[in-house]
Amino acid sequence: MAVELKPLPPVEAINFFRRKGLLPSFAWEDVWQEEHARAFTVAKAMRREVLEDIRAALDRALSEGRTLEQFREELTPILQARGWWGVQEMTDPLTGEAGPVQLGSPRRLRTIFDVNMRSAYSAGRWERIQRVAAAMPYLRYFCVGGPGGDGRNRPQHLAWHGTILPVGHPWWRTHYTPCGWRCRCGVQQLNLRTIQRRGWTVTEEPIRFPMKRHVNRRTGEVSMIEEGIDPGFNFNVGEAYLDGITARPLPDVPESGGDDPVATMAQSPAREGELLDAGTDIADAAAAFLAELEAATGRVFQDVAGDRLAIGPALFKRLDGKAPRWPEVRVRSLQLVARAIADPDQIREVWREAEDGRQMLVRRYVAAFSTPDGLIDVMAEFGTDGWRVRSSAEPDFHIVAVLGGRVVYRRESI
């Protein structure tokens, strides 16, 4: 009986891609070098829904092994429906100047696909390299086809072809592939026995090219970058990724004495607050929520981390115009929820699956309050499909269940 073998998904590459946050940008230089290892961005994609559409299509391409053609076929009509296609007038938020810019196009989708796929696979490969570095402690730089290739390799990359150095050599901090736009180079991991068997030798000193001064037009940051490496690629994407997800030492805190972890989310005493009166209906609770955020008639609210939220009465209306049917204890928590949005203990960004199956980045505001009814933890979560509110006054909700993802803000007193 024939056995059908299917390739396994690139787990490390997928993990790298899914741990990224969203970061709108006008120009590719707005997000610089190592930031790309921690944030997903597409130049001129200033709207969150456009970024999420592109990210979702890339996620499926990566996890399902889709081709560039499949990626384009899926994403093109979506971006056209969003109005993010062709040449359009846009205003640069940095300079205030308006002018024509290229949004979606077949060529741009190819660049987006190529850069993100290569970076994800490269970061995932670096994680595997580190895992087996003790047994295979060397890396070899190679160009597609080598010196006798198809003539599309950069001359500097051809000069680096065959360079063999230890995994921990500082050269890999700037020369780990990809080293530029559409760079097709890669690395292979080796042990000393394989190197000797193939007649190779460990490189004593890698070839160096002159350094060039590059000024980031957007930030003014000055970088010295070796010829052959494109600006923005002068870093090891895998090293930056692992550095970004590595835990940092925390200040010493007193032992909790075995307290419930829900009660110790904050390292400092919870702020005082109160639930609304028993029997408060949702209309009055919504009014208290909006008054707390000075949004009775609607406003664009900027949170403490700089993100913007549309806050207004529509938060409390379903698509059919009716108020949501929330438990009484959740309704009574709404004023505390407003305070959590205005002055959160933490803001976290978490990927979760929407009803249509796509991955969506949501923003969670969490805070703990000491009330006459006991310690109350509240959470407000905002995504492109809507928002939700939870309170530990509800018997089935525990704050520790939603403290995943990436912390983007932490109150100083925590």
GROMACS .gro file of C-alpha atoms in nm:
model
  414
    1MET     CA    1   0.000   0.000   0.000
    2ALA     CA    2   0.139   0.337  -0.102
    3VAL     CA    3   0.214   0.575   0.181
    4GLU     CA    4   0.158   0.944   0.119
    5LEU     CA    5   0.422   1.157   0.285
    6LYS     CA    6   0.332   1.516   0.363
    7PRO     CA    7   0.584   1.782   0.463
    8LEU     CA    8   0.562   1.898   0.823
    9PRO     CA    9   0.486   2.265   0.886
   10PRO     CA   10   0.787   2.481   0.983
   11VAL     CA   11   0.696   2.512   1.351
   12GLU     CA   12   0.978   2.747   1.453
   13ALA     CA   13   0.912   2.978   1.157
   14ILE     CA   14   0.540   2.987   1.234
   15ASN     CA   15   0.609   3.064   1.602
   16PHE     CA   16   0.838   3.351   1.502
   17PHE     CA   17   0.576   3.499   1.272
   18ARG     CA   18   0.285   3.461   1.514
   19ARG     CA   19   0.467   3.625   1.805
   20LYS     CA   20   0.498   3.951   1.616
   21GLY     CA   21   0.283   4.248   1.703
   22LEU     CA   22   0.127   4.481   1.444
   23LEU     CA   23   0.297   4.812   1.371
   24PRO     CA   24   0.153   5.044   1.104
   25SER     CA   25   0.416   5.239   0.910
   26PHE     CA   26   0.430   5.482   0.620
   27ALA     CA   27   0.782   5.397   0.499
   28TRP     CA   28   0.990   5.082   0.532
   29GLU     CA   29   1.251   5.275   0.734
   30ASP     CA   30   0.993   5.360   1.002
   31VAL     CA   31   1.048   5.010   1.145
   32TRP     CA   32   1.421   4.959   1.166
   33GLN     CA   33   1.633   4.642   1.169
   34GLU     CA   34   1.573   4.439   1.489
   35GLU     CA   35   1.222   4.588   1.523
   36HIS     CA   36   1.119   4.372   1.225
   37ALA     CA   37   1.185   4.062   1.435
   38ARG     CA   38   0.918   4.171   1.682
   39ALA     CA   39   0.664   4.364   1.474
   40PHE     CA   40   0.479   4.291   1.151
   41THR     CA   41   0.457   4.592   0.925
   42VAL     CA   42   0.394   4.680   0.561
   43ALA     CA   43   0.489   5.023   0.431
   44LYS     CA   44   0.184   5.242   0.356
   45ALA     CA   45  -0.048   4.993   0.533
   46MET     CA   46  -0.163   5.245   0.793
   47ARG     CA   47  -0.499   5.083   0.864
   48ARG     CA   48  -0.509   4.797   1.112
   49GLU     CA   49  -0.756   4.590   0.908
   50VAL     CA   50  -0.527   4.601   0.601
   51LEU     CA   51  -0.231   4.486   0.810
   52GLU     CA   52  -0.438   4.202   0.957
   53ASP     CA   53  -0.556   4.091   0.611
   54ILE     CA   54  -0.198   4.076   0.481
   55ARG     CA   55  -0.071   3.908   0.795
   56ALA     CA   56  -0.349   3.646   0.786
   57ALA     CA   57  -0.269   3.557   0.423
   58LEU     CA   58   0.102   3.525   0.506
   59ASP     CA   59   0.019   3.309   0.807
   60ARG     CA   60  -0.180   3.069   0.588
   61ALA     CA   61   0.095   3.065   0.327
   62LEU     CA   62   0.354   2.981   0.590
   63SER     CA   63   0.153   2.720   0.781
   64GLU     CA   64  -0.004   2.554   0.475
   65GLY     CA   65   0.292   2.576   0.237
   66ARG     CA   66   0.116   2.803  -0.012
   67THR     CA   67   0.296   2.952  -0.312
   68LEU     CA   68   0.335   3.314  -0.414
   69GLU     CA   69   0.067   3.265  -0.678
   70GLN     CA   70  -0.181   3.130  -0.422
   71PHE     CA   71  -0.095   3.415  -0.185
   72ARG     CA   72  -0.161   3.673  -0.457
   73GLU     CA   73  -0.481   3.504  -0.573
   74GLU     CA   74  -0.625   3.508  -0.220
   75LEU     CA   75  -0.512   3.854  -0.111
   76THR     CA   76  -0.556   4.067  -0.425
   77PRO     CA   77  -0.940   4.087  -0.421
   78ILE     CA   78  -0.939   4.145  -0.043
   79LEU     CA   79  -0.704   4.442  -0.070
   80GLN     CA   80  -0.891   4.579  -0.370
   81ALA     CA   81  -1.216   4.563  -0.171
   82ARG     CA   82  -1.042   4.750   0.113
   83GLY     CA   83  -0.935   5.020  -0.131
   84TRP     CA   84  -0.566   4.945  -0.068
   85TRP     CA   85  -0.460   4.899  -0.430
   86GLY     CA   86  -0.286   5.091  -0.706
   87VAL     CA   87  -0.144   5.442  -0.689
   88GLN     CA   88  -0.326   5.676  -0.450
   89GLU     CA   89  -0.273   6.006  -0.274
   90MET     CA   90  -0.153   5.976   0.086
   91THR     CA   91  -0.018   6.218   0.343
   92ASP     CA   92   0.309   6.133   0.512
   93PRO     CA   93   0.236   6.156   0.887
   94LEU     CA   94   0.599   6.250   0.955
   95THR     CA   95   0.634   6.538   0.709
   96GLY     CA   96   0.270   6.628   0.644
   97GLU     CA   97   0.338   6.618   0.269
   98ALA     CA   98   0.077   6.464   0.038
   99GLY     CA   99   0.159   6.283  -0.283
  100PRO     CA  100   0.103   5.971  -0.494
  101VAL     CA  101   0.216   5.641  -0.340
  102GLN     CA  102   0.206   5.281  -0.458
  103LEU     CA  103  -0.022   5.062  -0.247
  104GLY     CA  104  -0.107   4.706  -0.346
  105SER     CA  105   0.022   4.563  -0.673
  106PRO     CA  106   0.145   4.223  -0.796
  107ARG     CA  107   0.505   4.343  -0.756
  108ARG     CA  108   0.446   4.470  -0.399
  109LEU     CA  109   0.277   4.144  -0.301
  110ARG     CA  110   0.579   3.956  -0.429
  111THR     CA  111   0.812   4.170  -0.216
  112ILE     CA  112   0.588   4.131   0.091
  113PHE     CA  113   0.572   3.754   0.042
  114ASP     CA  114   0.943   3.715  -0.026
  115VAL     CA  115   1.072   3.925   0.266
  116ASN     CA  116   0.835   3.779   0.525
  117MET     CA  117   0.877   3.417   0.419
  118ARG     CA  118   1.256   3.438   0.405
  119SER     CA  119   1.275   3.614   0.740
  120ALA     CA  120   1.042   3.365   0.910
  121TYR     CA  121   1.228   3.061   0.776
  122SER     CA  122   1.561   3.223   0.864
  123ALA     CA  123   1.454   3.298   1.222
  124GLY     CA  124   1.317   2.946   1.263
  125ARG     CA  125   1.639   2.800   1.125
  126TRP     CA  126   1.845   3.002   1.375
  127GLU     CA  127   1.643   2.854   1.660
  128ARG     CA  128   1.723   2.503   1.532
  129ILE     CA  129   2.088   2.599   1.483
  130GLN     CA  130   2.116   2.700   1.847
  131ARG     CA  131   1.945   2.380   1.959
  132VAL     CA  132   2.212   2.154   1.803
  133ALA     CA  133   2.511   2.390   1.813
  134ALA     CA  134   2.701   2.162   2.053
  135ALA     CA  135   2.698   1.877   1.800
  136MET     CA  136   2.725   2.094   1.485
  137PRO     CA  137   2.918   2.405   1.587
  138TYR     CA  138   2.990   2.558   1.242
  139LEU     CA  139   2.794   2.747   0.977
  140ARG     CA  140   2.878   2.777   0.607
  141TYR     CA  141   2.755   3.070   0.398
  142PHE     CA  142   2.640   2.975   0.049
  143CYS     CA  143   2.497   3.144  -0.261
  144VAL     CA  144   2.244   2.978  -0.488
  145GLY     CA  145   2.453   2.797  -0.749
  146GLY     CA  146   2.780   2.927  -0.608
  147PRO     CA  147   3.029   3.099  -0.841
  148GLY     CA  148   2.882   2.912  -1.138
  149GLY     CA  149   2.526   3.014  -1.062
  150ASP     CA  150   2.271   3.206  -1.265
  151GLY     CA  151   2.448   3.543  -1.247
  152ARG     CA  152   2.187   3.698  -1.016
  153ASN     CA  153   2.396   3.691  -0.697
  154ARG     CA  154   2.556   4.009  -0.562
  155PRO     CA  155   2.935   4.009  -0.608
  156GLN     CA  156   2.993   4.053  -0.233
  157HIS     CA  157   2.770   3.753  -0.157
  158LEU     CA  158   2.968   3.545  -0.408
  159ALA     CA  159   3.285   3.651  -0.227
  160TRP     CA  160   3.134   3.528   0.102
  161HIS     CA  161   3.029   3.197  -0.054
  162GLY     CA  162   3.199   2.912   0.129
  163THR     CA  163   3.284   3.112   0.442
  164ILE     CA  164   3.285   2.870   0.739
  165LEU     CA  165   3.284   3.007   1.093
  166PRO     CA  166   3.172   2.893   1.438
  167VAL     CA  167   2.803   2.948   1.517
  168GLY     CA  168   2.898   3.201   1.785
  169HIS     CA  169   3.130   3.408   1.564
  170PRO     CA  170   3.035   3.778   1.563
  171TRP     CA  171   3.034   3.779   1.179
  172TRP     CA  172   2.694   3.605   1.188
  173ARG     CA  173   2.541   3.898   1.376
  174THR     CA  174   2.547   4.098   1.052
  175HIS     CA  175   2.591   3.834   0.778
  176TYR     CA  176   2.328   3.576   0.870
  177THR     CA  177   2.096   3.552   0.570
  178PRO     CA  178   1.898   3.715   0.419
  179CYS     CA  179   2.138   4.005   0.373
  180GLY     CA  180   1.916   4.219   0.152
  181TRP     CA  181   1.607   4.250  -0.060
  182ARG     CA  182   1.548   3.930  -0.262
  183CYS     CA  183   1.865   3.777  -0.116
  184ARG     CA  184   1.863   3.404  -0.192
  185CYS     CA  185   2.167   3.309   0.013
  186GLY     CA  186   2.155   3.068   0.304
  187VAL     CA  187   2.362   2.885   0.561
  188GLN     CA  188   2.424   2.517   0.628
  189GLN     CA  189   2.518   2.378   0.968
  190LEU     CA  190   2.817   2.146   0.990
  191ASN     CA  191   3.044   1.960   1.226
  192LEU     CA  192   3.422   1.945   1.189
  193ARG     CA  193   3.418   1.590   1.052
  194THR     CA  194   3.189   1.687   0.763
  195ILE     CA  195   3.401   1.994   0.687
  196GLN     CA  196   3.716   1.780   0.667
  197ARG     CA  197   3.546   1.505   0.463
  198ARG     CA  198   3.440   1.757   0.200
  199GLY     CA  199   3.786   1.910   0.180
  200TRP     CA  200   3.679   2.243   0.326
  201THR     CA  201   3.854   2.444   0.596
  202VAL     CA  202   3.732   2.675   0.868
  203THR     CA  203   3.778   3.036   0.758
  204GLU     CA  204   4.051   3.220   0.946
  205GLU     CA  205   3.919   3.567   0.868
  206PRO     CA  206   3.607   3.638   0.657
  207ILE     CA  207   3.629   3.872   0.360
  208ARG     CA  208   3.533   4.226   0.455
  209PHE     CA  209   3.414   4.507   0.229
  210PRO     CA  210   3.423   4.881   0.297
  211MET     CA  211   3.168   5.022   0.540
  212LYS     CA  212   2.920   5.278   0.415
  213ARG     CA  213   2.736   5.539   0.617
  214HIS     CA  214   2.359   5.512   0.600
  215VAL     CA  215   2.123   5.773   0.745
  216ASN     CA  216   1.767   5.658   0.814
  217ARG     CA  217   1.558   5.927   0.644
  218ARG     CA  218   1.275   5.877   0.891
  219THR     CA  219   1.453   5.866   1.225
  220GLY     CA  220   1.789   6.029   1.154
  221GLU     CA  221   1.965   5.721   1.294
  222VAL     CA  222   2.312   5.674   1.147
  223SER     CA  223   2.440   5.322   1.074
  224MET     CA  224   2.767   5.194   0.931
  225ILE     CA  225   2.679   4.906   0.701
  226GLU     CA  226   2.915   4.685   0.503
  227GLU     CA  227   2.887   4.690   0.125
  228GLY     CA  228   2.678   4.399   0.005
  229ILE     CA  229   2.429   4.424   0.292
  230ASP     CA  230   2.118   4.631   0.227
  231PRO     CA  231   2.013   4.891   0.487
  232GLY     CA  232   1.765   4.734   0.727
  233PHE     CA  233   1.920   4.388   0.690
  234ASN     CA  234   2.233   4.455   0.895
  235PHE     CA  235   2.127   4.225   1.177
  236ASN     CA  236   2.063   3.859   1.257
  237VAL     CA  237   1.684   3.814   1.247
  238GLY     CA  238   1.702   3.489   1.443
  239GLU     CA  239   1.922   3.634   1.717
  240ALA     CA  240   1.697   3.941   1.748
  241TYR     CA  241   1.391   3.715   1.769
  242LEU     CA  242   1.532   3.495   2.045
  243ASP     CA  243   1.651   3.801   2.234
  244GLY     CA  244   1.303   3.950   2.214
  245ILE     CA  245   1.129   3.648   2.370
  246THR     CA  246   1.390   3.578   2.637
  247ALA     CA  247   1.272   3.657   2.989
  248ARG     CA  248   1.450   3.941   3.171
  249PRO     CA  249   1.534   3.942   3.542
  250LEU     CA  250   1.258   4.090   3.755
  251PRO     CA  251   1.302   4.284   4.082
  252ASP     CA  252   1.292   4.075   4.397
  253VAL     CA  253   0.942   4.066   4.548
  254PRO     CA  254   0.819   3.916   4.875
  255GLU     CA  255   0.699   3.558   4.859
  256SER     CA  256   0.326   3.541   4.799
  257GLY     CA  257   0.277   3.288   5.079
  258GLY     CA  258   0.077   3.061   4.852
  259ASP     CA  259  -0.190   3.319   4.776
  260ASP     CA  260  -0.425   3.270   4.484
  261PRO     CA  261  -0.237   3.391   4.167
  262VAL     CA  262  -0.553   3.578   4.066
  263ALA     CA  263  -0.516   3.789   4.379
  264THR     CA  264  -0.149   3.866   4.311
  265MET     CA  265  -0.158   3.981   3.949
  266ALA     CA  266  -0.019   4.316   4.068
  267GLN     CA  267   0.293   4.329   4.284
  268SER     CA  268   0.160   4.638   4.461
  269PRO     CA  269  -0.175   4.680   4.641
  270ALA     CA  270  -0.474   4.695   4.410
  271ARG     CA  271  -0.631   5.039   4.372
  272GLU     CA  272  -0.956   5.111   4.546
  273GLY     CA  273  -1.277   5.101   4.346
  274GLU     CA  274  -1.640   5.008   4.362
  275LEU     CA  275  -1.886   4.802   4.165
  276LEU     CA  276  -2.193   4.989   4.052
  277ASP     CA  277  -2.505   4.943   4.263
  278ALA     CA  278  -2.689   4.615   4.239
  279GLY     CA  279  -2.971   4.641   3.989
  280THR     CA  280  -2.800   4.906   3.775
  281ASP     CA  281  -2.923   4.856   3.419
  282ILE     CA  282  -2.690   4.848   3.123
  283ALA     CA  283  -2.792   5.195   2.999
  284ASP     CA  284  -2.689   5.359   3.326
  285ALA     CA  285  -2.376   5.146   3.349
  286ALA     CA  286  -2.281   5.240   2.992
  287ALA     CA  287  -2.331   5.607   3.079
  288ALA     CA  288  -2.098   5.568   3.380
  289PHE     CA  289  -1.840   5.393   3.157
  290LEU     CA  290  -1.852   5.668   2.891
  291ALA     CA  291  -1.839   5.946   3.151
  292GLU     CA  292  -1.525   5.794   3.301
  293LEU     CA  293  -1.358   5.819   2.958
  294GLU     CA  294  -1.518   6.154   2.868
  295ALA     CA  295  -1.680   5.990   2.568
  296ALA     CA  296  -2.054   6.045   2.617
  297THR     CA  297  -2.095   6.143   2.253
  298GLY     CA  298  -1.796   5.948   2.122
  299ARG     CA  299  -1.425   6.025   2.092
  300VAL     CA  300  -1.096   5.884   1.971
  301PHE     CA  301  -0.920   5.783   2.290
  302GLN     CA  302  -0.541   5.745   2.303
  303ASP     CA  303  -0.428   5.496   2.564
  304VAL     CA  304  -0.116   5.521   2.782
  305ALA     CA  305   0.087   5.322   2.528
  306GLY     CA  306  -0.012   5.545   2.236
  307ASP     CA  307  -0.272   5.323   2.065
  308ARG     CA  308  -0.605   5.477   1.964
  309LEU     CA  309  -0.952   5.341   2.031
  310ALA     CA  310  -1.290   5.463   1.912
  311ILE     CA  311  -1.494   5.499   2.232
  312GLY     CA  312  -1.863   5.587   2.221
  313PRO     CA  313  -2.223   5.471   2.275
  314ALA     CA  314  -2.194   5.222   1.987
  315LEU     CA  315  -1.985   5.000   2.215
  316PHE     CA  316  -2.309   4.909   2.387
  317LYS     CA  317  -2.521   4.842   2.079
  318ARG     CA  318  -2.531   4.518   1.884
  319LEU     CA  319  -2.570   4.527   1.507
  320ASP     CA  320  -2.947   4.502   1.555
  321GLY     CA  321  -2.938   4.817   1.770
  322LYS     CA  322  -3.017   4.636   2.095
  323ALA     CA  323  -2.803   4.641   2.408
  324PRO     CA  324  -2.588   4.333   2.479
  325ARG     CA  325  -2.722   4.079   2.725
  326TRP     CA  326  -2.451   4.073   2.991
  327PRO     CA  327  -2.465   3.921   3.341
  328GLU     CA  328  -2.547   4.169   3.616
  329VAL     CA  329  -2.203   4.142   3.776
  330ARG     CA  330  -2.040   4.233   3.442
  331VAL     CA  331  -2.267   4.533   3.405
  332ARG     CA  332  -2.181   4.643   3.759
  333SER     CA  333  -1.808   4.627   3.667
  334LEU     CA  334  -1.828   4.865   3.371
  335GLN     CA  335  -1.701   5.175   3.552
  336LEU     CA  336  -1.399   4.975   3.673
  337VAL     CA  337  -1.346   4.856   3.315
  338ALA     CA  338  -1.335   5.218   3.199
  339ARG     CA  339  -1.072   5.291   3.463
  340ALA     CA  340  -0.875   4.986   3.343
  341ILE     CA  341  -0.871   5.130   2.990
  342ALA     CA  342  -0.771   5.478   3.109
  343ASP     CA  343  -0.508   5.361   3.361
  344PRO     CA  344  -0.438   4.988   3.316
  345ASP     CA  345  -0.214   4.769   3.525
  346GLN     CA  346  -0.112   4.599   3.201
  347ILE     CA  347  -0.180   4.617   2.828
  348ARG     CA  348  -0.121   4.294   2.638
  349GLU     CA  349  -0.139   4.204   2.269
  350VAL     CA  350  -0.252   3.848   2.196
  351TRP     CA  351  -0.323   3.658   1.874
  352ARG     CA  352  -0.650   3.469   1.877
  353GLU     CA  353  -0.868   3.306   1.617
  354ALA     CA  354  -1.170   3.498   1.491
  355GLU     CA  355  -1.499   3.330   1.406
  356ASP     CA  356  -1.401   3.308   1.038
  357GLY     CA  357  -1.080   3.122   1.129
  358ARG     CA  358  -0.832   3.402   1.064
  359GLN     CA  359  -0.571   3.499   1.321
  360MET     CA  360  -0.645   3.838   1.477
  361LEU     CA  361  -0.436   4.057   1.708
  362VAL     CA  362  -0.637   4.177   2.007
  363ARG     CA  363  -0.543   4.433   2.270
  364ARG     CA  364  -0.624   4.354   2.633
  365TYR     CA  365  -0.647   4.608   2.914
  366VAL     CA  366  -0.636   4.452   3.260
  367ALA     CA  367  -0.646   4.597   3.611
  368ALA     CA  368  -0.714   4.489   3.969
  369PHE     CA  369  -0.928   4.683   4.218
  370SER     CA  370  -0.990   4.645   4.589
  371THR     CA  371  -1.365   4.688   4.643
  372PRO     CA  372  -1.608   4.639   4.933
  373ASP     CA  373  -1.706   4.320   4.747
  374GLY     CA  374  -1.347   4.194   4.752
  375LEU     CA  375  -1.063   4.198   4.495
  376ILE     CA  376  -1.203   4.245   4.144
  377ASP     CA  377  -0.995   4.195   3.828
  378VAL     CA  378  -1.137   4.336   3.505
  379MET     CA  379  -1.042   4.308   3.138
  380ALA     CA  380  -1.144   4.488   2.820
  381GLU     CA  381  -1.038   4.330   2.490
  382PHE     CA  382  -1.051   4.510   2.154
  383GLY     CA  383  -1.015   4.343   1.813
  384THR     CA  384  -1.127   4.418   1.459
  385ASP     CA  385  -1.435   4.200   1.511
  386GLY     CA  386  -1.554   4.392   1.819
  387TRP     CA  387  -1.479   4.415   2.190
  388ARG     CA  388  -1.558   4.221   2.504
  389VAL     CA  389  -1.560   4.282   2.878
  390ARG     CA  390  -1.495   4.039   3.161
  391SER     CA  391  -1.482   4.067   3.538
  392SER     CA  392  -1.366   3.830   3.809
  393ALA     CA  393  -1.699   3.905   3.977
  394GLU     CA  394  -1.825   3.652   3.721
  395PRO     CA  395  -1.776   3.299   3.857
  396ASP     CA  396  -1.631   3.154   3.534
  397PHE     CA  397  -1.361   3.418   3.472
  398HIS     CA  398  -1.005   3.418   3.606
  399ILE     CA  399  -0.759   3.686   3.502
  400VAL     CA  400  -0.465   3.444   3.476
  401ALA     CA  401  -0.641   3.282   3.181
  402VAL     CA  402  -0.598   3.597   2.972
  403LEU     CA  403  -0.247   3.705   3.072
  404GLY     CA  404  -0.077   3.551   2.770
  405GLY     CA  405   0.068   3.731   2.469
  406ARG     CA  406   0.308   4.024   2.474
  407VAL     CA  407   0.313   4.294   2.742
  408VAL     CA  408   0.318   4.634   2.568
  409TYR     CA  409   0.264   4.838   2.884
  410ARG     CA  410   0.302   4.778   3.258
  411ARG     CA  411   0.209   5.033   3.523
  412GLU     CA  412   0.519   5.149   3.708
  413SER     CA  413   0.380   5.062   4.046
  414ILE     CA  414   0.341   4.696   3.948
   0.00000   0.00000   0.00000
